[in-house]
Amino acid sequence: MERQAGKCVIVAAGDLSVAEIPLSGSDMLIAVDGGYKYCEELGLKPDLVLGDFDSVSGGQMEQIDRLSTESPGRVLRLKPEKDDTDTLAAIRLALGRGYREFLLYGATGGSRLEHTVANIQCLLFIRHHGGVGYLLDRAGMCFVLEDEERCFPASSAGYLSLFSLGREARGVNIRGMKYELDNAVITNDFPIGVSNEFIGAEAVVSVRQGQLLGIITNGTGLS
């Protein structure tokens, strides 16, 4: 499958705290289940609406049904009894169409913490399938690293926290931040990586072996 130049932007049904979602002409926009409401509120027209629609109101379901009739192929109804979450189903579909960069909105918060955790795992699924993904909200973003290095521009701001997703992450290095690390081991039972700070310099984070969850708050690390 040829790799797509644009991004896959997914709007899920969690908390959406952003005032706008920037899109380019080559991006694919997927509304996942109750995320359709957010797209309506922001005046966005999804390329695809997908889900079992258990978090969609009656009025919104009528709109989705009309869209399905008027634009066949733009609505994909999933069975409630399935292994994939709706968000993971959307990711699988977009990966199959050649997308490798994913921006997930409305994928944190809400009344069900398990969906936030599931979406963090989806970031690792994307990583294992040759892509990169971010959970984004007004406060910042989440991302994962696995056996790799990530550079952050000098314009990055806010706090960066790093947590081991497995038993331990080895060979962790942090450069260009308030607190630096050299060939450290971060374990999943000691939150030593919480609340580092960008200092207006280019920063580099690397992990030689293992998986790290990165959370940026009160700022951004996207160039």
Backbone as numpy.savetxt, mean C-alpha at the origin, in Angstrom:
# Nx Ny Nz CAx CAy CAz Cx Cy Cz
4.23 -11.22 -19.62 3.38 -10.03 -19.62 4.26 -8.78 -19.62
4.00 -7.88 -20.58 4.76 -6.64 -20.66 4.48 -5.74 -19.45
5.54 -5.19 -18.89 5.38 -4.34 -17.72 4.75 -3.01 -18.11
3.76 -2.59 -17.33 3.08 -1.32 -17.58 3.90 -0.15 -17.06
3.85 0.97 -17.77 4.61 2.15 -17.36 3.95 2.84 -16.17
2.65 2.74 -16.06 1.93 3.44 -15.00 1.86 2.65 -13.71
1.15 3.22 -12.76 0.95 2.60 -11.44 -0.46 2.03 -11.34
-0.62 1.07 -10.46 -1.95 0.62 -10.08 -2.32 1.32 -8.78
-3.37 2.10 -8.82 -3.85 2.82 -7.64 -5.11 2.11 -7.15
-5.06 1.63 -5.92 -6.17 0.89 -5.34 -6.78 1.70 -4.20
-8.09 1.86 -4.24 -8.81 2.57 -3.18 -9.67 1.54 -2.44
-9.31 1.27 -1.19 -10.02 0.29 -0.38 -11.00 1.00 0.56
-11.60 0.21 1.46 -12.72 0.71 2.25 -12.35 1.10 3.68
-11.04 1.21 3.99 -10.63 1.64 5.32 -10.80 3.14 5.49
-9.96 3.73 6.35 -10.01 5.19 6.53 -9.31 5.87 5.36
-9.96 6.85 4.78 -9.34 7.64 3.72 -9.20 9.07 4.22
-7.96 9.47 4.50 -7.74 10.79 5.10 -7.11 11.78 4.14
-6.96 11.40 2.86 -6.38 12.32 1.89 -7.47 13.09 1.17
-7.13 14.31 0.76 -8.10 15.16 0.07 -8.14 14.90 -1.42
-7.08 14.29 -1.96 -7.04 13.97 -3.38 -6.13 12.78 -3.61
-6.33 12.14 -4.74 -5.49 11.02 -5.15 -4.96 11.35 -6.54
-3.68 11.66 -6.66 -3.13 12.03 -7.96 -3.04 10.83 -8.89
-3.42 11.05 -10.14 -3.38 9.99 -11.15 -2.78 10.53 -12.44
-2.10 9.66 -13.16 -1.63 10.01 -14.50 -2.39 9.18 -15.51
-2.25 9.53 -16.78 -3.02 8.86 -17.81 -2.71 7.39 -17.97
-1.52 6.95 -17.53 -1.14 5.55 -17.68 -1.45 4.71 -16.44
-2.04 5.33 -15.41 -2.35 4.60 -14.19 -3.65 3.82 -14.33
-3.76 2.75 -13.56 -5.00 1.99 -13.46 -5.59 2.22 -12.08
-6.85 2.62 -12.02 -7.53 2.89 -10.76 -8.54 1.78 -10.49
-8.39 1.12 -9.34 -9.31 0.06 -8.93 -9.99 0.46 -7.63
-11.30 0.48 -7.63 -12.08 0.69 -6.41 -12.41 -0.68 -5.83
-11.98 -0.91 -4.60 -12.19 -2.20 -3.95 -13.35 -2.08 -2.97
-14.43 -2.77 -3.29 -15.60 -2.85 -2.42 -16.06 -1.44 -2.00
-16.09 -1.16 -0.68 -16.56 0.13 -0.21 -15.70 1.31 -0.61
-14.52 1.04 -1.19 -13.69 2.12 -1.72 -14.35 2.85 -2.88
-15.39 2.23 -3.46 -16.14 2.89 -4.53 -16.74 4.21 -4.04
-17.18 4.23 -2.77 -17.75 5.45 -2.21 -16.72 6.58 -2.21
-15.49 6.26 -1.84 -14.44 7.28 -1.81 -14.17 7.82 -3.21
-14.15 6.94 -4.20 -13.93 7.41 -5.58 -15.04 8.35 -6.00
-16.28 8.03 -5.65 -17.40 8.92 -5.96 -17.22 10.28 -5.29
-16.82 10.28 -4.03 -16.65 11.53 -3.30 -15.54 12.39 -3.88
-14.49 11.75 -4.42 -13.35 12.48 -4.98 -13.51 12.76 -6.47
-14.64 12.33 -7.04 -14.88 12.57 -8.46 -14.00 11.73 -9.38
-13.62 10.55 -8.92 -12.76 9.66 -9.70 -13.59 8.56 -10.34
-13.24 8.19 -11.55 -13.93 7.11 -12.26 -13.00 5.90 -12.34
-13.28 4.87 -11.54 -12.40 3.69 -11.54 -12.42 2.96 -12.88
-11.26 2.43 -13.24 -11.20 1.56 -14.40 -11.84 0.22 -14.10
-11.84 -0.14 -12.80 -12.43 -1.40 -12.38 -12.98 -1.25 -10.97
-14.16 -1.82 -10.73 -14.76 -1.90 -9.40 -14.83 -3.37 -9.05
-14.24 -3.73 -7.92 -14.06 -5.15 -7.60 -14.39 -5.41 -6.14
-15.01 -6.54 -5.85 -15.25 -6.93 -4.47 -16.44 -7.85 -4.32
-16.64 -8.32 -3.08 -17.88 -9.04 -2.79 -18.97 -8.08 -2.33
-18.58 -6.81 -2.16 -19.49 -5.69 -1.89 -20.26 -5.83 -0.58
-19.57 -6.40 0.42 -20.20 -6.50 1.73 -20.11 -5.21 2.52
-19.31 -4.24 2.06 -19.21 -2.96 2.74 -19.78 -1.82 1.91
-20.66 -2.15 0.97 -21.27 -1.16 0.07 -22.72 -0.94 0.48
-23.14 0.32 0.56 -24.53 0.63 0.91 -25.46 0.31 -0.25
-26.77 0.30 0.05 -27.75 -0.01 -0.98 -27.71 0.93 -2.15
-27.61 2.24 -1.87 -27.57 3.22 -2.95 -26.33 3.09 -3.81
-25.19 2.82 -3.19 -23.96 2.64 -3.95 -24.02 1.36 -4.78
-24.68 0.32 -4.23 -24.80 -0.93 -4.97 -25.64 -0.74 -6.23
-26.64 0.11 -6.14 -27.44 0.41 -7.33 -26.57 1.08 -8.40
-25.67 1.98 -7.98 -24.78 2.63 -8.94 -23.83 1.62 -9.57
-23.32 0.70 -8.75 -22.40 -0.32 -9.26 -23.12 -1.24 -10.23
-24.36 -1.59 -9.93 -25.14 -2.43 -10.83 -25.38 -1.72 -12.17
-25.66 -0.43 -12.12 -25.84 0.33 -13.37 -24.54 0.36 -14.17
-23.44 0.58 -13.47 -22.14 0.61 -14.15 -21.86 -0.73 -14.81
-22.20 -1.82 -14.13 -21.99 -3.16 -14.68 -22.79 -3.36 -15.97
-24.00 -2.79 -16.00 -24.85 -2.92 -17.18 -24.36 -2.02 -18.32
-23.98 -0.79 -17.96 -23.59 0.20 -18.98 -22.18 -0.05 -19.50
-21.29 -0.56 -18.64 -19.89 -0.76 -19.04 -19.45 -2.17 -18.66
-19.86 -3.17 -19.41 -19.46 -4.55 -19.10 -17.94 -4.67 -18.99
-17.51 -5.37 -17.99 -16.07 -5.54 -17.78 -15.49 -4.61 -16.75
-16.23 -3.57 -16.36 -15.70 -2.63 -15.36 -16.07 -3.01 -13.94
-16.90 -4.02 -13.77 -17.29 -4.49 -12.44 -17.00 -5.98 -12.36
-16.27 -6.37 -11.30 -15.97 -7.77 -11.07 -16.49 -8.14 -9.68
-17.54 -8.94 -9.66 -18.16 -9.35 -8.40 -17.51 -10.65 -7.91
-17.02 -10.64 -6.68 -16.36 -11.79 -6.09 -17.28 -12.51 -5.12
-17.08 -13.80 -4.95 -17.83 -14.55 -3.96 -17.33 -14.21 -2.56
-18.22 -14.10 -1.59 -17.77 -13.84 -0.21 -16.87 -14.94 0.34
-17.13 -16.20 -0.07 -16.35 -17.33 0.41 -15.13 -17.50 -0.50
-13.98 -16.96 -0.09 -12.78 -16.99 -0.91 -11.56 -16.90 -0.02
-10.40 -17.28 -0.54 -9.16 -17.20 0.22 -8.57 -15.79 0.19
-8.60 -15.13 -0.97 -8.04 -13.78 -1.10 -8.96 -12.74 -0.48
-8.37 -11.75 0.16 -9.15 -10.55 0.48 -9.48 -9.84 -0.83
-10.43 -8.92 -0.80 -10.75 -8.17 -2.00 -9.53 -7.40 -2.50
-8.76 -6.83 -1.57 -7.58 -6.06 -1.97 -6.54 -6.94 -2.63
-6.32 -8.13 -2.07 -5.34 -9.04 -2.68 -5.82 -9.50 -4.05
-7.12 -9.70 -4.21 -7.65 -10.08 -5.52 -7.37 -8.97 -6.54
-7.51 -7.72 -6.12 -7.22 -6.59 -7.02 -5.74 -6.56 -7.38
-4.88 -6.83 -6.41 -3.44 -6.84 -6.66 -3.07 -7.95 -7.65
-3.62 -9.14 -7.44 -3.34 -10.24 -8.36 -3.73 -9.87 -9.79
-4.91 -9.28 -9.94 -5.38 -8.91 -11.26 -4.44 -7.90 -11.93
-4.03 -6.88 -11.15 -3.16 -5.85 -11.73 -1.77 -6.39 -12.04
-1.25 -7.28 -11.20 0.03 -7.92 -11.51 -0.08 -8.69 -12.81
-1.20 -9.36 -13.01 -1.41 -10.12 -14.23 -1.49 -9.24 -15.47
-1.82 -7.97 -15.27 -1.88 -7.03 -16.40 -0.58 -6.26 -16.58
0.45 -6.60 -15.78 1.76 -6.00 -15.98 2.10 -4.84 -15.07
1.26 -4.52 -14.10 1.58 -3.43 -13.19 2.51 -3.92 -12.09
3.50 -3.07 -11.74 4.48 -3.45 -10.73 4.64 -2.40 -9.63
4.02 -1.25 -9.77 4.04 -0.25 -8.70 2.61 -0.03 -8.22
2.42 -0.14 -6.91 1.09 -0.09 -6.33 1.00 0.97 -5.24
-0.03 1.80 -5.32 -0.34 2.78 -4.28 -1.71 2.41 -3.73
-1.76 2.12 -2.43 -3.00 1.68 -1.80 -3.50 2.75 -0.85
-4.70 3.26 -1.12 -5.35 4.25 -0.26 -6.55 3.58 0.43
-6.93 4.13 1.58 -8.05 3.54 2.31 -7.74 2.13 2.78
-6.46 1.82 2.95 -6.03 0.46 3.29 -5.57 0.34 4.73
-5.74 1.40 5.52 -5.38 1.36 6.94 -6.57 1.88 7.74
-6.50 1.68 9.06 -7.54 2.22 9.94 -8.86 1.49 9.78
-9.94 2.20 10.00 -11.25 1.58 9.96 -11.52 0.82 11.25
-12.63 0.14 11.29 -13.04 -0.55 12.51 -12.46 -1.95 12.64
-11.74 -2.42 11.61 -11.24 -3.79 11.63 -9.73 -3.81 11.42
-9.02 -3.95 12.54 -7.56 -3.95 12.52 -7.01 -5.06 11.64
-7.73 -6.19 11.54 -7.21 -7.31 10.77 -7.02 -6.96 9.31
-7.83 -6.04 8.79 -7.65 -5.66 7.38 -6.40 -4.81 7.19
-6.04 -3.99 8.17 -4.78 -3.26 8.09 -3.60 -4.23 8.07
-3.63 -5.22 8.96 -2.56 -6.23 8.99 -2.54 -7.00 7.67
-3.70 -7.37 7.16 -3.76 -8.10 5.88 -3.16 -7.26 4.75
-3.40 -5.96 4.76 -2.87 -5.11 3.70 -1.36 -4.93 3.82
-0.82 -4.97 5.03 0.63 -4.98 5.20 1.21 -6.25 4.60
0.53 -7.38 4.82 0.98 -8.62 4.20 0.88 -8.54 2.68
-0.10 -7.81 2.17 -0.21 -7.63 0.72 1.01 -6.91 0.15
1.60 -6.01 0.92 2.81 -5.34 0.46 3.94 -6.34 0.24
4.03 -7.31 1.14 5.05 -8.34 0.98 4.72 -9.25 -0.20
3.44 -9.52 -0.42 3.02 -10.29 -1.61 3.46 -9.58 -2.88
3.25 -8.27 -2.94 3.68 -7.49 -4.10 5.19 -7.60 -4.28
5.93 -7.47 -3.18 7.40 -7.55 -3.24 7.83 -8.90 -3.79
7.17 -9.98 -3.36 7.54 -11.33 -3.81 7.17 -11.58 -5.26
6.37 -10.70 -5.84 6.00 -10.84 -7.25 6.62 -9.73 -8.11
7.76 -9.24 -7.66 8.56 -8.32 -8.47 8.09 -6.88 -8.48
7.23 -6.51 -7.53 6.73 -5.14 -7.51 7.09 -4.40 -6.24
6.58 -3.20 -6.12 6.76 -2.38 -4.93 5.42 -1.75 -4.60
5.08 -1.73 -3.31 3.78 -1.20 -2.92 3.88 -0.30 -1.70
2.92 0.61 -1.58 2.86 1.55 -0.46 1.42 1.66 0.02
1.23 1.67 1.33 -0.04 2.06 1.92 0.08 3.54 2.26
-0.84 4.35 1.77 -0.73 5.80 1.90 -1.93 6.39 2.61
-1.67 7.35 3.50 -2.73 8.17 4.08 -2.14 9.54 4.38
-2.93 10.41 4.97 -2.46 11.77 5.22 -1.27 11.80 6.18
-1.22 10.85 7.10 -0.16 10.83 8.10 1.17 10.36 7.53
1.15 9.58 6.47 2.40 9.06 5.91 2.18 7.84 5.07
3.05 6.83 5.24 2.94 5.65 4.40 3.63 4.47 5.05
3.28 3.25 4.57 3.92 2.00 4.96 4.52 1.35 3.71
5.64 0.64 3.91 6.27 -0.09 2.82 7.04 -1.25 3.44
7.54 -2.16 2.62 8.34 -3.27 3.12 9.67 -3.33 2.38
10.65 -3.86 3.07 11.97 -4.12 2.50 12.31 -5.58 2.75
12.92 -6.22 1.76 13.38 -7.60 1.94 14.70 -7.78 1.22
15.76 -8.00 1.98 17.09 -8.25 1.41 17.45 -7.17 0.39
17.29 -5.92 0.75 17.49 -4.85 -0.23 17.82 -3.53 0.45
18.07 -2.54 -0.39 18.39 -1.18 0.06 17.35 -0.21 -0.47
17.02 0.79 0.33 16.08 1.82 -0.11 16.68 3.19 0.21
16.70 4.07 -0.78 17.22 5.43 -0.61 16.05 6.40 -0.49
16.23 7.41 0.34 15.22 8.44 0.56 15.85 9.80 0.26
15.18 10.62 -0.55 15.76 11.92 -0.90 15.87 12.85 0.30
16.70 13.87 0.16 16.91 14.82 1.24 15.63 15.56 1.62
14.66 15.59 0.72 13.38 16.25 1.00 12.48 15.44 1.91
12.86 14.19 2.22 12.04 13.36 3.09 11.91 14.00 4.47
10.73 13.81 5.05 10.46 14.45 6.34 9.68 13.50 7.23
9.69 13.81 8.52 8.89 13.04 9.47 9.70 11.98 10.18
8.99 10.98 10.67 9.58 9.88 11.43 9.55 8.60 10.60
10.61 7.82 10.72 10.67 6.51 10.08 10.84 5.45 11.16
9.92 4.49 11.20 10.03 3.35 12.10 10.21 2.08 11.30
11.05 1.19 11.80 11.33 -0.08 11.13 11.04 -1.22 12.09
10.28 -2.21 11.63 9.92 -3.36 12.44 10.22 -4.64 11.65
10.73 -5.65 12.34 10.98 -6.92 11.68 9.67 -7.67 11.49
9.43 -8.12 10.25 8.23 -8.90 9.96 8.41 -10.38 10.26
9.66 -10.83 10.28 9.96 -12.20 10.65 10.59 -12.23 12.04
11.16 -13.36 12.40 11.78 -13.48 13.73 12.87 -12.45 13.90
13.68 -12.24 12.86 14.72 -11.22 12.93 15.11 -10.77 11.53
15.59 -9.54 11.46 16.16 -8.99 10.23 17.62 -8.68 10.51
18.52 -9.22 9.71 19.95 -9.12 9.98 20.63 -8.17 8.99
21.74 -7.61 9.45 22.51 -6.71 8.60 21.75 -5.44 8.26
21.09 -4.85 9.26 20.33 -3.62 9.05 21.25 -2.43 9.19
21.24 -1.58 8.17 22.05 -0.35 8.18 21.15 0.85 7.94
21.40 1.91 8.69 20.69 3.18 8.51 21.73 4.27 8.42
21.67 5.06 7.36 22.60 6.16 7.16 21.82 7.44 6.85
22.35 8.57 7.30 21.76 9.86 6.96 20.51 10.20 7.75
20.30 9.54 8.90 19.16 9.84 9.76 19.67 10.17 11.16
18.78 10.64 12.02 19.19 11.06 13.37 19.86 9.93 14.12
19.29 8.72 14.01 19.87 7.55 14.67 20.32 6.57 13.60
21.63 6.27 13.59 22.16 5.39 12.56 22.40 3.99 13.15
22.38 3.01 12.27 22.67 1.64 12.65 23.73 1.08 11.70
24.53 0.16 12.22 25.56 -0.47 11.41 25.51 -1.98 11.63
25.09 -2.69 10.59 25.06 -4.15 10.62 24.32 -4.68 11.84
23.17 -4.10 12.14 22.41 -4.45 13.34 21.44 -5.59 13.06
20.94 -6.18 14.14 19.89 -7.18 14.07 18.65 -6.59 14.74
17.53 -6.58 14.01 16.25 -6.13 14.57 15.34 -7.34 14.70
14.82 -7.56 15.88 13.95 -8.70 16.13 12.50 -8.26 16.23
11.60 -9.26 16.21 10.18 -8.93 16.24 9.61 -8.84 17.65
10.49 -8.86 18.66 10.00 -8.73 20.04 10.65 -7.57 20.79
11.32 -6.66 20.04 11.95 -5.49 20.66 11.88 -4.33 19.66
11.04 -3.33 19.91 10.81 -2.26 18.93 11.89 -1.18 18.93
13.13 -1.59 18.72 14.22 -0.63 18.75 14.17 0.32 17.55
13.47 -0.07 16.49 13.47 0.75 15.28 12.42 1.83 15.24
11.74 2.11 16.34 10.63 3.06 16.31 11.13 4.51 16.34
10.50 5.36 15.56 10.62 6.83 15.64 12.02 7.37 15.39
12.66 6.90 14.31 13.85 7.59 13.82 13.40 8.86 13.11
14.33 9.75 12.75 13.95 11.04 12.18 14.79 11.37 10.95
14.11 11.85 9.90 14.82 12.42 8.76 15.42 13.77 9.18
16.61 14.08 8.65 17.33 15.28 9.09 17.71 16.20 7.92
17.03 16.06 6.80 17.31 16.92 5.66 18.48 16.46 4.81
18.89 15.21 5.00 19.97 14.63 4.19 19.43 13.40 3.47
20.11 13.00 2.40 19.72 11.75 1.75 19.94 10.60 2.73
18.95 9.76 2.88 19.03 8.66 3.84 19.01 7.33 3.09
19.66 6.34 3.67 19.71 5.01 3.09 19.42 3.99 4.18
18.50 3.07 3.88 18.19 1.97 4.79 18.40 0.68 4.01
19.06 -0.28 4.63 19.27 -1.56 3.96 19.13 -2.70 4.96
18.72 -3.85 4.46 18.65 -5.08 5.26 19.27 -6.19 4.42
20.28 -6.87 5.00 20.97 -7.91 4.25 20.16 -9.19 4.17
19.46 -9.53 5.26 18.69 -10.76 5.29 17.47 -10.57 6.18
16.30 -10.70 5.60 15.08 -10.57 6.38 14.12 -9.54 5.80
13.05 -9.31 6.54 11.96 -8.47 6.07 11.68 -7.37 7.09
11.61 -6.14 6.61 11.31 -5.00 7.47 10.04 -4.31 7.00
9.22 -3.95 7.95 8.09 -3.04 7.70 8.55 -1.64 8.03
8.44 -0.73 7.07 8.76 0.67 7.29 7.50 1.50 7.38
7.44 2.36 8.38 6.29 3.26 8.56 6.81 4.68 8.70
6.38 5.53 7.78 6.73 6.95 7.85 5.50 7.72 8.31
5.65 8.52 9.36 4.55 9.33 9.87 4.94 10.80 9.86
3.93 11.65 9.71 4.12 13.11 9.67 5.07 13.51 8.55
5.01 12.83 7.45 5.89 13.18 6.34 5.77 12.17 5.22
6.78 12.16 4.37 6.79 11.24 3.23 8.21 10.91 2.86
8.41 9.74 2.28 9.71 9.35 1.78 9.70 9.11 0.28
8.59 9.45 -0.38 8.50 9.30 -1.83 9.15 10.47 -2.51
9.94 10.20 -3.53 10.56 11.29 -4.28 9.60 11.85 -5.29
